[in-house]
Amino acid sequence: MTETTAGTAVIPRLKPPYDPAELDDAVKNRGAVILCDAYTEQECDTLLGQIAEHKRSHPEEWEYTTRSMLGTYQGPDTATALHLLVGAIPCAAGMVVHPDILGCARRLLKPLSDTVLLTLTEYIERRPGAPAQGLHRDTVAWPHMPVGEHPIMLTAIAAMTDFTAANGATWVVLDSHGGLASDAAPGWEGAVQAEMNRGDVLLFRADLFHAGGANTTDSDVRHFFSMAYQVAWLRPIENSTLSVPPRVAAELAEDVQELLGYSHELVLGLYKGGDPKNALRVS
Ligand SMILES: O=C(O)CCC(=O)C(=O)O
């Protein structure tokens, strides 16, 4: 394992093939890790190409997204976010089942939940002039839910273009996990930026304080795909079974179907008294 240093903080950095024990230890105990080369150049090109095509063919959705509840959080003038990528962007379904990212999510969420759900799949671009966000925890959706030793959600930010200090690479405060999303944020003095090459992934416990940085460049747009995984007994942020209805989900791989909510956690999520996967069966 190598490490990224800025100030005194150090983000663990793993090269492929990633060692699962090192990966899990870094995410669970320090809060974050950088997975170098998690996606190929071609995968990044494909995602950005499909995003561009979606923007061209669905302008109304992009208009909607800048005014959406979470879109405004990005700052409407200098950032754009598109949610619910699975079902809208063809390559997203394959990207969310990256074996090392999903494997880590399954292992770290397992003590609290047998099943894992996608809670967010989001493409974001933060343009020159984008201000720094406030330090926050992504568990903000459940402000009263205490988080302890085991995380309830993991976020993966996949760099689709290089993340630099100047274009606003994500800041994280290592070891700041645990507690409530409504806790006061720590000071910036302990924060470190996740500078990454295109294709690298910042994987972190969603209860870790972090923030998008200010883009102080003239022309460097920072593009990323953010995907998050959660325990199956909390209501997910995005409504995946509405955005990917059964007739569309039926065409996807089984692990993607499960992540979207065509699955049940004990008696949660039942459909007609049984497994919601039954809704995907064609007669
Ligand atoms: O911009 C980033 O790198 C992080 C974005 C983020 O944390 C958020 O939108 O919640």
PDB file of C-alpha atoms and ligand atoms in Angstrom, residues 73-74 122 124 126 133 136 138 157 163 168-170 210-213 222 224, ligand 1:
ATOM      1  CA  TYR A  73     -26.805  21.256  -3.283  1.00  0.00           C
ATOM      2  CA  GLN A  74     -24.169  21.243  -6.012  1.00  0.00           C
ATOM      3  CA  GLU A 122     -24.974  10.235  -9.702  1.00  0.00           C
ATOM      4  CA  ILE A 124     -21.533  15.248 -11.385  1.00  0.00           C
ATOM      5  CA  ARG A 126     -18.095  20.792 -11.171  1.00  0.00           C
ATOM      6  CA  GLN A 133     -18.935  22.464  -0.288  1.00  0.00           C
ATOM      7  CA  HIS A 136     -20.623  16.857   5.480  1.00  0.00           C
ATOM      8  CA  ASP A 138     -23.421  11.400   3.203  1.00  0.00           C
ATOM      9  CA  ILE A 157     -16.432   8.621  -6.191  1.00  0.00           C
ATOM     10  CA  PHE A 163      -8.894  15.265  -9.758  1.00  0.00           C
ATOM     11  CA  GLY A 168     -11.467  20.820  -6.480  1.00  0.00           C
ATOM     12  CA  ALA A 169     -10.474  17.211  -5.731  1.00  0.00           C
ATOM     13  CA  THR A 170     -12.647  15.858  -2.909  1.00  0.00           C
ATOM     14  CA  HIS A 210     -15.845  15.133   3.261  1.00  0.00           C
ATOM     15  CA  ALA A 211     -16.581  17.894   0.722  1.00  0.00           C
ATOM     16  CA  GLY A 212     -16.129  18.780  -2.912  1.00  0.00           C
ATOM     17  CA  GLY A 213     -13.342  21.351  -3.240  1.00  0.00           C
ATOM     18  CA  ARG A 222     -14.043  17.945 -12.901  1.00  0.00           C
ATOM     19  CA  PHE A 224     -17.138  12.081 -11.670  1.00  0.00           C
TER      20      PHE A 224
HETATM   21  O1  LIG B   1     -17.410  17.099  -5.283  1.00  0.00           O
HETATM   22  C1  LIG B   1     -16.963  16.133  -4.666  1.00  0.00           C
HETATM   23  O2  LIG B   1     -15.856  15.667  -4.854  1.00  0.00           O
HETATM   24  C2  LIG B   1     -17.804  15.503  -3.565  1.00  0.00           C
HETATM   25  C3  LIG B   1     -19.280  15.753  -3.763  1.00  0.00           C
HETATM   26  C4  LIG B   1     -20.061  15.452  -2.526  1.00  0.00           C
HETATM   27  O3  LIG B   1     -19.554  15.096  -1.510  1.00  0.00           O
HETATM   28  C5  LIG B   1     -21.504  15.598  -2.548  1.00  0.00           C
HETATM   29  O4  LIG B   1     -22.067  16.129  -3.521  1.00  0.00           O
HETATM   30  O5  LIG B   1     -22.151  15.194  -1.558  1.00  0.00           O
END
